[in-house]
mmCIF file of C-alpha atoms in Angstrom:
data_model
loop_
_atom_site.group_PDB
_atom_site.id
_atom_site.type_symbol
_atom_site.label_atom_id
_atom_site.label_comp_id
_atom_site.label_asym_id
_atom_site.label_seq_id
_atom_site.Cartn_x
_atom_site.Cartn_y
_atom_site.Cartn_z
ATOM 1 C CA MET A 466 0.000 0.000 0.000
ATOM 2 C CA ALA A 467 1.273 3.462 -0.884
ATOM 3 C CA THR A 468 2.521 5.586 2.016
ATOM 4 C CA MET A 469 0.374 8.688 2.526
ATOM 5 C CA VAL A 470 1.659 11.984 3.950
ATOM 6 C CA ASP A 471 0.227 15.322 4.997
ATOM 7 C CA ILE A 472 -0.304 17.919 2.293
ATOM 8 C CA PRO A 473 2.404 20.635 2.371
ATOM 9 C CA ALA A 474 1.268 24.206 2.975
ATOM 10 C CA HIS A 475 2.383 25.364 -0.492
ATOM 11 C CA VAL A 476 0.155 22.847 -2.279
ATOM 12 C CA PRO A 477 -3.288 24.295 -3.117
ATOM 13 C CA ALA A 478 -6.163 22.064 -2.034
ATOM 14 C CA ASP A 479 -7.581 21.988 -5.571
ATOM 15 C CA ARG A 480 -4.360 20.386 -6.847
ATOM 16 C CA VAL A 481 -4.553 17.323 -4.583
ATOM 17 C CA VAL A 482 -5.547 14.004 -6.184
ATOM 18 C CA ASP A 483 -5.845 10.443 -4.938
ATOM 19 C CA PHE A 484 -3.457 8.764 -7.363
ATOM 20 C CA ASP A 485 -0.893 6.023 -6.748
ATOM 21 C CA LEU A 486 1.358 5.609 -9.785
ATOM 22 C CA PHE A 487 1.994 1.971 -8.924
ATOM 23 C CA ASN A 488 -1.724 1.218 -8.843
ATOM 24 C CA PRO A 489 -3.683 3.899 -10.699
ATOM 25 C CA PRO A 490 -7.452 3.286 -10.885
ATOM 26 C CA GLY A 491 -8.343 0.720 -13.532
ATOM 27 C CA VAL A 492 -4.739 0.009 -14.510
ATOM 28 C CA GLU A 493 -5.203 -3.763 -14.786
ATOM 29 C CA GLU A 494 -7.696 -3.269 -17.621
ATOM 30 C CA ASP A 495 -6.174 -0.217 -19.318
ATOM 31 C CA TYR A 496 -2.913 1.408 -18.251
ATOM 32 C CA PHE A 497 -3.440 4.353 -20.598
ATOM 33 C CA ALA A 498 -6.988 5.188 -19.559
ATOM 34 C CA SER A 499 -5.923 5.065 -15.915
ATOM 35 C CA TRP A 500 -3.420 7.853 -16.618
ATOM 36 C CA THR A 501 -5.288 9.971 -19.139
ATOM 37 C CA SER A 502 -8.038 10.543 -16.568
ATOM 38 C CA LEU A 503 -5.640 13.171 -15.172
ATOM 39 C CA LEU A 504 -5.792 15.183 -18.411
ATOM 40 C CA ASP A 505 -9.205 16.480 -17.385
ATOM 41 C CA GLY A 506 -7.723 18.535 -14.536
ATOM 42 C CA PRO A 507 -4.942 21.099 -14.047
ATOM 43 C CA GLY A 508 -1.497 20.682 -15.559
ATOM 44 C CA LEU A 509 0.230 19.965 -12.251
ATOM 45 C CA VAL A 510 -1.301 17.962 -9.402
ATOM 46 C CA TRP A 511 -0.130 16.679 -6.028
ATOM 47 C CA THR A 512 -0.647 13.175 -4.682
ATOM 48 C CA THR A 513 -0.100 12.120 -1.082
ATOM 49 C CA ALA A 514 0.713 8.558 -2.202
ATOM 50 C CA ASN A 515 4.287 7.253 -2.077
ATOM 51 C CA GLY A 516 5.541 9.923 0.273
ATOM 52 C CA GLY A 517 3.865 12.807 -1.553
ATOM 53 C CA HIS A 518 4.932 14.305 -4.878
ATOM 54 C CA TRP A 519 3.814 16.380 -7.845
ATOM 55 C CA ILE A 520 2.615 14.809 -11.089
ATOM 56 C CA ALA A 521 2.847 16.724 -14.366
ATOM 57 C CA ALA A 522 -0.629 16.099 -15.738
ATOM 58 C CA ARG A 523 -0.654 17.924 -19.080
ATOM 59 C CA GLY A 524 1.511 17.458 -22.136
ATOM 60 C CA ASP A 525 3.156 20.865 -22.229
ATOM 61 C CA VAL A 526 3.993 20.674 -18.521
ATOM 62 C CA VAL A 527 5.460 17.183 -18.866
ATOM 63 C CA ARG A 528 7.609 18.280 -21.786
ATOM 64 C CA ALA A 529 8.769 21.544 -20.200
ATOM 65 C CA LEU A 530 9.757 20.013 -16.882
ATOM 66 C CA TRP A 531 11.442 16.968 -18.474
ATOM 67 C CA ALA A 532 13.661 19.340 -20.468
ATOM 68 C CA ASP A 533 14.430 21.606 -17.496
ATOM 69 C CA ALA A 534 17.803 20.254 -16.418
ATOM 70 C CA GLU A 535 18.767 23.495 -14.697
ATOM 71 C CA ARG A 536 16.086 23.668 -12.024
ATOM 72 C CA LEU A 537 15.167 19.987 -11.794
ATOM 73 C CA SER A 538 17.725 17.328 -10.875
ATOM 74 C CA SER A 539 17.775 13.659 -11.892
ATOM 75 C CA GLU A 540 19.438 12.611 -8.662
ATOM 76 C CA CYS A 541 16.313 11.228 -6.968
ATOM 77 C CA LEU A 542 15.739 8.546 -9.681
ATOM 78 C CA ALA A 543 12.217 7.590 -8.519
ATOM 79 C CA VAL A 544 9.556 8.259 -5.922
ATOM 80 C CA THR A 545 10.392 4.903 -4.296
ATOM 81 C CA PRO A 546 11.939 5.959 -0.947
ATOM 82 C CA GLY A 547 15.693 5.459 -0.866
ATOM 83 C CA LEU A 548 15.998 4.030 -4.369
ATOM 84 C CA GLY A 549 18.038 6.911 -5.780
ATOM 85 C CA ASP A 550 20.363 7.072 -2.767
ATOM 86 C CA VAL A 551 21.075 3.363 -3.104
ATOM 87 C CA MET A 552 21.374 2.927 -6.890
ATOM 88 C CA ARG A 553 23.470 6.043 -7.743
ATOM 89 C CA PHE A 554 23.176 5.266 -11.457
ATOM 90 C CA ILE A 555 25.698 6.668 -13.955
ATOM 91 C CA PRO A 556 24.779 8.628 -16.052
ATOM 92 C CA LEU A 557 21.025 8.553 -15.314
ATOM 93 C CA GLN A 558 21.232 10.235 -11.902
ATOM 94 C CA GLN A 559 23.819 12.850 -12.816
ATOM 95 C CA ASP A 560 23.383 16.459 -13.824
ATOM 96 C CA GLY A 561 25.283 19.167 -15.654
ATOM 97 C CA ALA A 562 28.934 18.757 -16.589
ATOM 98 C CA GLU A 563 29.263 15.512 -14.635
ATOM 99 C CA HIS A 564 26.379 13.972 -16.563
ATOM 100 C CA LYS A 565 27.839 15.110 -19.889
ATOM 101 C CA ALA A 566 31.272 13.654 -19.093
ATOM 102 C CA PHE A 567 29.908 10.200 -18.280
ATOM 103 C CA ARG A 568 27.136 10.181 -20.884
ATOM 104 C CA MET A 569 29.616 10.617 -23.742
ATOM 105 C CA PRO A 570 31.339 7.213 -23.336
ATOM 106 C CA VAL A 571 27.948 5.521 -22.985
ATOM 107 C CA MET A 572 26.696 7.159 -26.173
ATOM 108 C CA LYS A 573 29.845 6.099 -28.007
ATOM 109 C CA GLY A 574 29.293 2.534 -26.830
ATOM 110 C CA LEU A 575 25.763 2.632 -28.225
ATOM 111 C CA ALA A 576 26.671 4.403 -31.490
ATOM 112 C CA SER A 577 24.446 3.732 -34.475
ATOM 113 C CA ARG A 578 27.000 1.479 -36.192
ATOM 114 C CA PHE A 579 26.854 -0.919 -33.238
ATOM 115 C CA VAL A 580 23.053 -0.837 -33.255
ATOM 116 C CA VAL A 581 22.913 -1.610 -36.991
ATOM 117 C CA ALA A 582 25.379 -4.452 -36.501
ATOM 118 C CA LEU A 583 22.959 -6.043 -34.026
ATOM 119 C CA GLU A 584 20.107 -6.350 -36.530
ATOM 120 C CA PRO A 585 21.065 -9.858 -37.743
ATOM 121 C CA LYS A 586 21.179 -11.016 -34.118
ATOM 122 C CA VAL A 587 17.704 -9.628 -33.435
ATOM 123 C CA GLN A 588 16.458 -11.330 -36.588
ATOM 124 C CA SER A 589 18.014 -14.647 -35.552
ATOM 125 C CA VAL A 590 16.589 -14.599 -32.035
ATOM 126 C CA ALA A 591 13.142 -13.554 -33.270
ATOM 127 C CA ARG A 592 13.025 -16.328 -35.858
ATOM 128 C CA GLU A 593 14.224 -18.912 -33.360
ATOM 129 C CA LEU A 594 11.427 -17.977 -30.968
ATOM 130 C CA MET A 595 8.813 -17.857 -33.727
ATOM 131 C CA GLU A 596 9.754 -21.317 -35.010
ATOM 132 C CA GLY A 597 8.929 -22.720 -31.602
ATOM 133 C CA LEU A 598 5.686 -20.784 -31.264
ATOM 134 C CA ARG A 599 4.156 -21.003 -34.759
ATOM 135 C CA PRO A 600 3.058 -24.682 -34.657
ATOM 136 C CA ARG A 601 1.285 -24.175 -31.344
ATOM 137 C CA GLY A 602 -1.324 -21.783 -32.748
ATOM 138 C CA GLU A 603 -1.244 -19.763 -29.549
ATOM 139 C CA CYS A 604 1.092 -18.199 -27.016
ATOM 140 C CA GLU A 605 1.250 -16.067 -23.928
ATOM 141 C CA PHE A 606 3.062 -13.355 -25.799
ATOM 142 C CA VAL A 607 4.641 -11.549 -22.853
ATOM 143 C CA ALA A 608 6.260 -14.633 -21.330
ATOM 144 C CA ASP A 609 6.894 -16.453 -24.616
ATOM 145 C CA PHE A 610 8.320 -13.594 -26.672
ATOM 146 C CA ALA A 611 8.302 -10.023 -25.338
ATOM 147 C CA GLU A 612 10.277 -10.863 -22.217
ATOM 148 C CA ILE A 613 12.773 -12.982 -24.176
ATOM 149 C CA LEU A 614 13.722 -11.202 -27.405
ATOM 150 C CA PRO A 615 14.997 -7.835 -26.067
ATOM 151 C CA LEU A 616 16.568 -9.383 -22.985
ATOM 152 C CA ASN A 617 18.489 -11.955 -24.989
ATOM 153 C CA ILE A 618 19.714 -9.179 -27.284
ATOM 154 C CA PHE A 619 20.802 -7.057 -24.345
ATOM 155 C CA LEU A 620 22.572 -9.985 -22.670
ATOM 156 C CA SER A 621 24.456 -10.691 -25.895
ATOM 157 C CA LEU A 622 25.298 -6.996 -26.103
ATOM 158 C CA ILE A 623 26.966 -7.056 -22.677
ATOM 159 C CA ASP A 624 28.251 -10.628 -23.262
ATOM 160 C CA VAL A 625 26.731 -12.455 -20.301
ATOM 161 C CA PRO A 626 25.061 -15.910 -20.418
ATOM 162 C CA ARG A 627 21.574 -16.014 -21.927
ATOM 163 C CA GLU A 628 20.537 -18.605 -19.360
ATOM 164 C CA ASP A 629 20.769 -15.878 -16.708
ATOM 165 C CA ARG A 630 17.824 -14.066 -18.287
ATOM 166 C CA PRO A 631 15.005 -15.283 -15.966
ATOM 167 C CA ALA A 632 16.849 -14.271 -12.797
ATOM 168 C CA LEU A 633 17.883 -10.904 -14.236
ATOM 169 C CA ARG A 634 14.370 -10.257 -15.522
ATOM 170 C CA LYS A 635 13.059 -10.565 -11.965
ATOM 171 C CA LEU A 636 15.524 -7.914 -10.820
ATOM 172 C CA GLY A 637 14.428 -5.549 -13.578
ATOM 173 C CA VAL A 638 10.777 -5.829 -12.593
ATOM 174 C CA GLN A 639 11.625 -5.157 -8.936
ATOM 175 C CA LEU A 640 13.081 -1.800 -9.966
ATOM 176 C CA THR A 641 10.188 -0.614 -12.130
ATOM 177 C CA ARG A 642 7.173 -2.398 -10.598
ATOM 178 C CA PRO A 643 8.300 -3.435 -7.083
ATOM 179 C CA ASP A 644 6.169 -5.920 -5.174
ATOM 180 C CA GLY A 645 7.855 -5.482 -1.790
ATOM 181 C CA SER A 646 9.705 -8.811 -1.877
ATOM 182 C CA MET A 647 13.119 -7.087 -1.999
ATOM 183 C CA SER A 648 14.416 -3.965 -0.302
ATOM 184 C CA VAL A 649 16.209 -1.434 -2.485
ATOM 185 C CA ASP A 650 19.494 -2.408 -0.806
ATOM 186 C CA GLU A 651 18.909 -6.084 -1.574
ATOM 187 C CA LEU A 652 18.076 -5.209 -5.171
ATOM 188 C CA ARG A 653 21.274 -3.231 -5.686
ATOM 189 C CA GLN A 654 23.360 -5.900 -3.988
ATOM 190 C CA ALA A 655 21.903 -8.654 -6.147
ATOM 191 C CA ALA A 656 22.722 -6.677 -9.298
ATOM 192 C CA ASP A 657 26.225 -5.828 -8.105
ATOM 193 C CA ASP A 658 27.001 -9.386 -7.055
ATOM 194 C CA TYR A 659 26.021 -10.574 -10.510
ATOM 195 C CA LEU A 660 27.868 -7.877 -12.425
ATOM 196 C CA TRP A 661 31.133 -7.582 -10.518
ATOM 197 C CA PRO A 662 32.971 -10.603 -12.046
ATOM 198 C CA PHE A 663 32.123 -9.324 -15.531
ATOM 199 C CA ILE A 664 33.172 -5.758 -14.668
ATOM 200 C CA GLN A 665 36.525 -6.958 -13.327
ATOM 201 C CA LYS A 666 37.181 -8.866 -16.533
ATOM 202 C CA ARG A 667 36.144 -5.937 -18.766
ATOM 203 C CA LEU A 668 38.427 -3.559 -16.878
ATOM 204 C CA ALA A 669 41.389 -5.948 -17.034
ATOM 205 C CA GLU A 670 40.830 -7.432 -20.503
ATOM 206 C CA PRO A 671 38.436 -5.324 -22.593
ATOM 207 C CA GLY A 672 36.537 -7.158 -25.323
ATOM 208 C CA ASP A 673 34.074 -5.945 -27.953
ATOM 209 C CA ASP A 674 30.993 -6.011 -25.723
ATOM 210 C CA LEU A 675 29.089 -2.896 -24.660
ATOM 211 C CA PHE A 676 30.591 -2.664 -21.176
ATOM 212 C CA SER A 677 34.115 -2.988 -22.576
ATOM 213 C CA ARG A 678 33.504 -0.322 -25.212
ATOM 214 C CA ILE A 679 32.233 2.142 -22.616
ATOM 215 C CA LEU A 680 34.852 1.423 -19.958
ATOM 216 C CA SER A 681 37.610 1.781 -22.564
ATOM 217 C CA GLU A 682 36.520 5.378 -23.211
ATOM 218 C CA PRO A 683 38.145 7.902 -20.838
ATOM 219 C CA VAL A 684 36.057 10.205 -18.643
ATOM 220 C CA ASP A 685 37.477 13.719 -18.934
ATOM 221 C CA GLY A 686 40.814 12.211 -19.915
ATOM 222 C CA ARG A 687 41.082 9.652 -17.108
ATOM 223 C CA ALA A 688 40.155 6.012 -16.553
ATOM 224 C CA TRP A 689 36.958 4.883 -14.853
ATOM 225 C CA THR A 690 37.194 4.057 -11.163
ATOM 226 C CA GLU A 691 35.813 0.745 -9.946
ATOM 227 C CA ASP A 692 32.936 2.514 -8.195
ATOM 228 C CA GLU A 693 32.046 4.415 -11.361
ATOM 229 C CA ALA A 694 32.205 1.229 -13.405
ATOM 230 C CA ARG A 695 29.829 -0.508 -10.992
ATOM 231 C CA ARG A 696 27.348 2.374 -11.119
ATOM 232 C CA MET A 697 27.397 2.601 -14.908
ATOM 233 C CA CYS A 698 27.020 -1.146 -15.467
ATOM 234 C CA ARG A 699 24.274 -1.235 -12.846
ATOM 235 C CA ASN A 700 22.462 1.548 -14.729
ATOM 236 C CA LEU A 701 22.689 -0.176 -18.109
ATOM 237 C CA LEU A 702 21.702 -3.558 -16.700
ATOM 238 C CA PHE A 703 18.471 -2.236 -15.244
ATOM 239 C CA GLY A 704 17.861 -0.056 -18.295
ATOM 240 C CA GLY A 705 18.007 -3.103 -20.552
ATOM 241 C CA LEU A 706 15.780 -5.415 -18.543
ATOM 242 C CA ASP A 707 12.282 -3.991 -18.857
ATOM 243 C CA THR A 708 11.532 -1.003 -21.089
ATOM 244 C CA VAL A 709 11.772 -2.629 -24.533
ATOM 245 C CA ALA A 710 9.970 -5.749 -23.317
ATOM 246 C CA ALA A 711 7.121 -3.547 -22.121
ATOM 247 C CA MET A 712 6.989 -1.658 -25.425
ATOM 248 C CA ILE A 713 6.933 -4.788 -27.588
ATOM 249 C CA GLY A 714 4.095 -6.157 -25.485
ATOM 250 C CA MET A 715 2.035 -3.009 -26.052
ATOM 251 C CA VAL A 716 2.762 -3.012 -29.799
ATOM 252 C CA ALA A 717 1.622 -6.637 -30.104
ATOM 253 C CA LEU A 718 -1.529 -5.836 -28.118
ATOM 254 C CA HIS A 719 -2.398 -3.045 -30.554
ATOM 255 C CA LEU A 720 -1.919 -5.264 -33.591
ATOM 256 C CA ALA A 721 -3.993 -8.055 -32.041
ATOM 257 C CA ARG A 722 -6.822 -5.587 -31.485
ATOM 258 C CA HIS A 723 -6.499 -3.930 -34.906
ATOM 259 C CA PRO A 724 -6.314 -6.542 -37.696
ATOM 260 C CA ASP A 725 -6.527 -3.851 -40.383
ATOM 261 C CA ASP A 726 -3.236 -2.389 -39.136
ATOM 262 C CA GLN A 727 -1.710 -5.866 -39.191
ATOM 263 C CA ARG A 728 -2.788 -6.395 -42.781
ATOM 264 C CA LEU A 729 -1.578 -2.982 -43.903
ATOM 265 C CA LEU A 730 1.907 -3.522 -42.484
ATOM 266 C CA ARG A 731 2.103 -7.051 -43.908
ATOM 267 C CA GLU A 732 1.254 -5.671 -47.341
ATOM 268 C CA ARG A 733 3.459 -2.569 -47.092
ATOM 269 C CA LEU A 734 6.596 -3.385 -45.161
ATOM 270 C CA GLU A 735 8.069 -0.002 -46.090
ATOM 271 C CA LEU A 736 5.646 1.583 -43.606
ATOM 272 C CA ILE A 737 7.149 -0.256 -40.627
ATOM 273 C CA PRO A 738 9.703 2.388 -39.495
ATOM 274 C CA ASP A 739 7.006 5.087 -39.386
ATOM 275 C CA ALA A 740 4.612 2.605 -37.802
ATOM 276 C CA ALA A 741 7.164 1.843 -35.093
ATOM 277 C CA ASP A 742 7.503 5.537 -34.274
ATOM 278 C CA GLU A 743 3.737 5.989 -34.136
ATOM 279 C CA LEU A 744 3.165 2.889 -32.003
ATOM 280 C CA MET A 745 5.909 3.963 -29.617
ATOM 281 C CA ARG A 746 4.209 7.352 -29.367
ATOM 282 C CA ARG A 747 0.773 5.837 -28.798
ATOM 283 C CA TYR A 748 1.820 3.329 -26.139
ATOM 284 C CA PRO A 749 4.384 5.012 -23.851
ATOM 285 C CA THR A 750 4.796 3.517 -20.403
ATOM 286 C CA VAL A 751 8.023 5.111 -19.120
ATOM 287 C CA ALA A 752 8.100 7.951 -16.600
ATOM 288 C CA VAL A 753 10.877 9.692 -14.716
ATOM 289 C CA SER A 754 11.121 11.507 -11.408
ATOM 290 C CA ARG A 755 12.881 14.804 -10.788
ATOM 291 C CA ASN A 756 13.695 16.710 -7.598
ATOM 292 C CA ALA A 757 13.543 20.495 -7.665
ATOM 293 C CA VAL A 758 16.809 22.212 -6.731
ATOM 294 C CA THR A 759 15.143 25.630 -6.714
ATOM 295 C CA ASP A 760 11.580 26.942 -6.705
ATOM 296 C CA VAL A 761 9.833 26.487 -10.056
ATOM 297 C CA GLU A 762 6.758 28.502 -11.036
ATOM 298 C CA ILE A 763 4.599 26.633 -13.521
ATOM 299 C CA ASP A 764 0.900 26.184 -14.264
ATOM 300 C CA GLY A 765 -0.034 28.730 -11.618
ATOM 301 C CA VAL A 766 1.621 26.948 -8.688
ATOM 302 C CA THR A 767 5.085 26.748 -7.126
ATOM 303 C CA ILE A 768 7.167 23.602 -7.002
ATOM 304 C CA ARG A 769 9.331 24.169 -3.942
ATOM 305 C CA ALA A 770 13.015 23.259 -3.803
ATOM 306 C CA GLY A 771 13.181 19.657 -2.585
ATOM 307 C CA ASP A 772 9.805 18.622 -4.004
ATOM 308 C CA LEU A 773 9.616 15.512 -6.177
ATOM 309 C CA VAL A 774 7.962 15.762 -9.602
ATOM 310 C CA TYR A 775 6.784 12.742 -11.554
ATOM 311 C CA LEU A 776 6.834 13.088 -15.353
ATOM 312 C CA PRO A 777 4.782 10.461 -17.240
ATOM 313 C CA SER A 778 5.424 10.287 -20.983
ATOM 314 C CA VAL A 779 1.858 9.043 -21.487
ATOM 315 C CA LEU A 780 0.459 12.456 -20.535
ATOM 316 C CA HIS A 781 2.426 14.206 -23.253
ATOM 317 C CA ASN A 782 1.928 11.641 -25.996
ATOM 318 C CA LEU A 783 -1.817 11.245 -25.354
ATOM 319 C CA ASP A 784 -2.659 14.904 -24.727
ATOM 320 C CA PRO A 785 -4.991 16.203 -27.489
ATOM 321 C CA ALA A 786 -3.289 19.598 -27.191
ATOM 322 C CA CYS A 787 0.013 17.981 -28.270
ATOM 323 C CA PHE A 788 -1.134 15.469 -30.915
ATOM 324 C CA GLU A 789 -4.281 15.492 -33.019
ATOM 325 C CA VAL A 790 -6.644 12.706 -31.924
ATOM 326 C CA PRO A 791 -3.749 11.161 -29.964
ATOM 327 C CA GLU A 792 -5.421 7.841 -29.202
ATOM 328 C CA GLU A 793 -5.703 7.036 -32.914
ATOM 329 C CA VAL A 794 -2.779 5.203 -34.488
ATOM 330 C CA ARG A 795 -1.893 6.870 -37.784
ATOM 331 C CA PHE A 796 1.100 5.468 -39.593
ATOM 332 C CA ASP A 797 1.224 8.589 -41.778
ATOM 333 C CA ARG A 798 1.308 10.994 -38.831
ATOM 334 C CA GLY A 799 4.782 12.157 -39.911
ATOM 335 C CA LEU A 800 6.444 11.750 -36.546
ATOM 336 C CA THR A 801 10.071 11.671 -35.699
ATOM 337 C CA PRO A 802 11.180 9.869 -32.523
ATOM 338 C CA ILE A 803 12.217 13.250 -31.092
ATOM 339 C CA ARG A 804 8.695 14.717 -31.172
ATOM 340 C CA HIS A 805 7.163 12.194 -28.820
ATOM 341 C CA THR A 806 8.322 11.753 -25.244
ATOM 342 C CA THR A 807 8.455 7.951 -25.020
ATOM 343 C CA MET A 808 12.244 8.025 -24.802
ATOM 344 C CA GLY A 809 12.540 11.304 -22.936
ATOM 345 C CA VAL A 810 13.453 14.892 -23.728
ATOM 346 C CA GLY A 811 16.601 16.985 -23.752
ATOM 347 C CA VAL A 812 19.976 16.127 -22.266
ATOM 348 C CA HIS A 813 18.563 13.112 -20.446
ATOM 349 C CA ARG A 814 16.907 11.505 -23.468
ATOM 350 C CA CYS A 815 17.326 7.733 -23.184
ATOM 351 C CA VAL A 816 20.830 6.657 -24.234
ATOM 352 C CA GLY A 817 19.362 3.433 -25.622
ATOM 353 C CA ALA A 818 16.650 5.103 -27.726
ATOM 354 C CA GLY A 819 18.224 4.047 -31.027
ATOM 355 C CA LEU A 820 18.586 0.453 -29.889
ATOM 356 C CA ALA A 821 14.992 0.330 -28.635
ATOM 357 C CA ARG A 822 13.621 1.732 -31.902
ATOM 358 C CA MET A 823 15.631 -0.756 -33.938
ATOM 359 C CA GLU A 824 14.305 -3.658 -31.865
ATOM 360 C CA VAL A 825 10.685 -2.560 -32.319
ATOM 361 C CA ILE A 826 11.208 -2.207 -36.084
ATOM 362 C CA MET A 827 12.862 -5.621 -36.299
ATOM 363 C CA PHE A 828 10.118 -7.202 -34.207
ATOM 364 C CA LEU A 829 7.468 -5.840 -36.563
ATOM 365 C CA ARG A 830 9.325 -6.995 -39.659
ATOM 366 C CA GLU A 831 10.001 -10.484 -38.386
ATOM 367 C CA TRP A 832 6.726 -11.206 -36.585
ATOM 368 C CA LEU A 833 4.496 -9.851 -39.356
ATOM 369 C CA GLY A 834 6.667 -11.481 -42.003
ATOM 370 C CA GLY A 835 6.769 -14.896 -40.354
ATOM 371 C CA MET A 836 3.602 -15.408 -38.296
ATOM 372 C CA PRO A 837 -0.040 -15.837 -39.380
ATOM 373 C CA GLU A 838 -2.579 -13.139 -38.591
ATOM 374 C CA PHE A 839 -3.171 -13.189 -34.840
ATOM 375 C CA THR A 840 -5.874 -12.041 -32.450
ATOM 376 C CA LEU A 841 -6.522 -11.970 -28.728
ATOM 377 C CA ALA A 842 -7.367 -15.406 -27.348
ATOM 378 C CA PRO A 843 -11.132 -15.630 -26.702
ATOM 379 C CA GLY A 844 -12.074 -15.944 -23.065
ATOM 380 C CA LYS A 845 -8.615 -15.044 -21.760
ATOM 381 C CA ALA A 846 -7.897 -11.715 -20.131
ATOM 382 C CA VAL A 847 -5.258 -9.141 -20.998
ATOM 383 C CA ALA A 848 -3.654 -7.754 -17.829
ATOM 384 C CA MET A 849 -1.582 -4.637 -17.187
ATOM 385 C CA LYS A 850 0.364 -3.169 -14.281
ATOM 386 C CA GLY A 851 1.472 0.320 -13.354
ATOM 387 C CA GLY A 852 4.854 1.504 -12.139
ATOM 388 C CA ASN A 853 7.837 3.536 -13.263
ATOM 389 C CA VAL A 854 7.542 1.421 -16.395
ATOM 390 C CA GLY A 855 3.994 0.239 -16.979
ATOM 391 C CA ALA A 856 3.529 -3.026 -18.815
ATOM 392 C CA CYS A 857 1.159 -5.514 -20.306
ATOM 393 C CA THR A 858 1.800 -8.517 -18.046
ATOM 394 C CA SER A 859 -0.485 -11.031 -19.740
ATOM 395 C CA LEU A 860 -1.237 -11.116 -23.469
ATOM 396 C CA PRO A 861 -2.766 -14.390 -24.726
ATOM 397 C CA LEU A 862 -2.725 -14.602 -28.539
ATOM 398 C CA VAL A 863 -4.050 -17.136 -31.046
ATOM 399 C CA TRP A 864 -3.635 -17.679 -34.784
ATOM 400 C CA ASN A 865 -4.699 -20.129 -37.464
ATOM 401 C CA ASN A 866 -1.804 -21.973 -39.086
ATOM 402 C CA GLN A 867 -4.059 -23.085 -41.965
ATOM 403 C CA GLY A 868 -4.703 -19.539 -43.179
#
């Protein structure tokens, strides 16, 4: 149950809402509807859940605050008490010049040439999974595909054993949708215990994996310290364990519900890159938290220094003031990935955005090119969960192999 607190004196009574981001009303049936209910009110609201924090509840406010790296810090990481103090992610929880210095090696490690080089691997893993699923005529898509494809790609990227995926997947979910079974200290320790042997080897004998590429790049002309290496690898591990899996699940849910979109993309494969951008816009589930380092005047209220602000991408991407009829999927909308907020805004835009987009495009190409037309399984429920990364947690699909 979310921890409630008293309402601070600077929070107007008409800005207070009863809203727990980990369990918004109706989230199990529709994650997006549970959030867009906030669009009917003011652009900034306060909830007493989870220790008390602001929520940017209108698209322009979400976008403006996400881009405000001067007055809002990334240090807090999340509204989960103590999580930021424990994780100390590099570069996610850094600001200013320090963030820029550490972000540069990470960006070099994830340069577009490395992402393009991964495409055959994504294709191979996708086809391997599909070969096992196709004869069955049905699958639980989240467990059978969405939670496997991007994780196996990420594990190959950092060169750790694929058989470790189930255990690592559990750690990723505890960060974004915690169930109380692990403390934040236990979560960090579990990740560090797993990573440390690999980090030691990468520091001593760099290879061609992602961690090696990043740790081989100097930070302001010097080598990484062991503590910095731990914090960076910890950041990338958690970053690679949940977000793309959640996105692929949402994309598959849309296609199962909209057979005309399936057919169009099967017939016109050239539309897939634009379709990927539009689907990523339509189904965003990532949010970030910021802590104010100075007072911020916005939407007629004052965010006081020290206040936490929660910034959900869904309330920018699905705000009618930001996108025309935002709940409609239009493959000819003419988007670029920068215009939507699924992968963030400004200096803290997701370092893995290019990799994530490539994986969604490859998923669409391979699944639509190699699987029969699919629908939701009759009589079986779709389930969703809220959190710092919302997700479709159950997606039963069926198809006819005789078609």
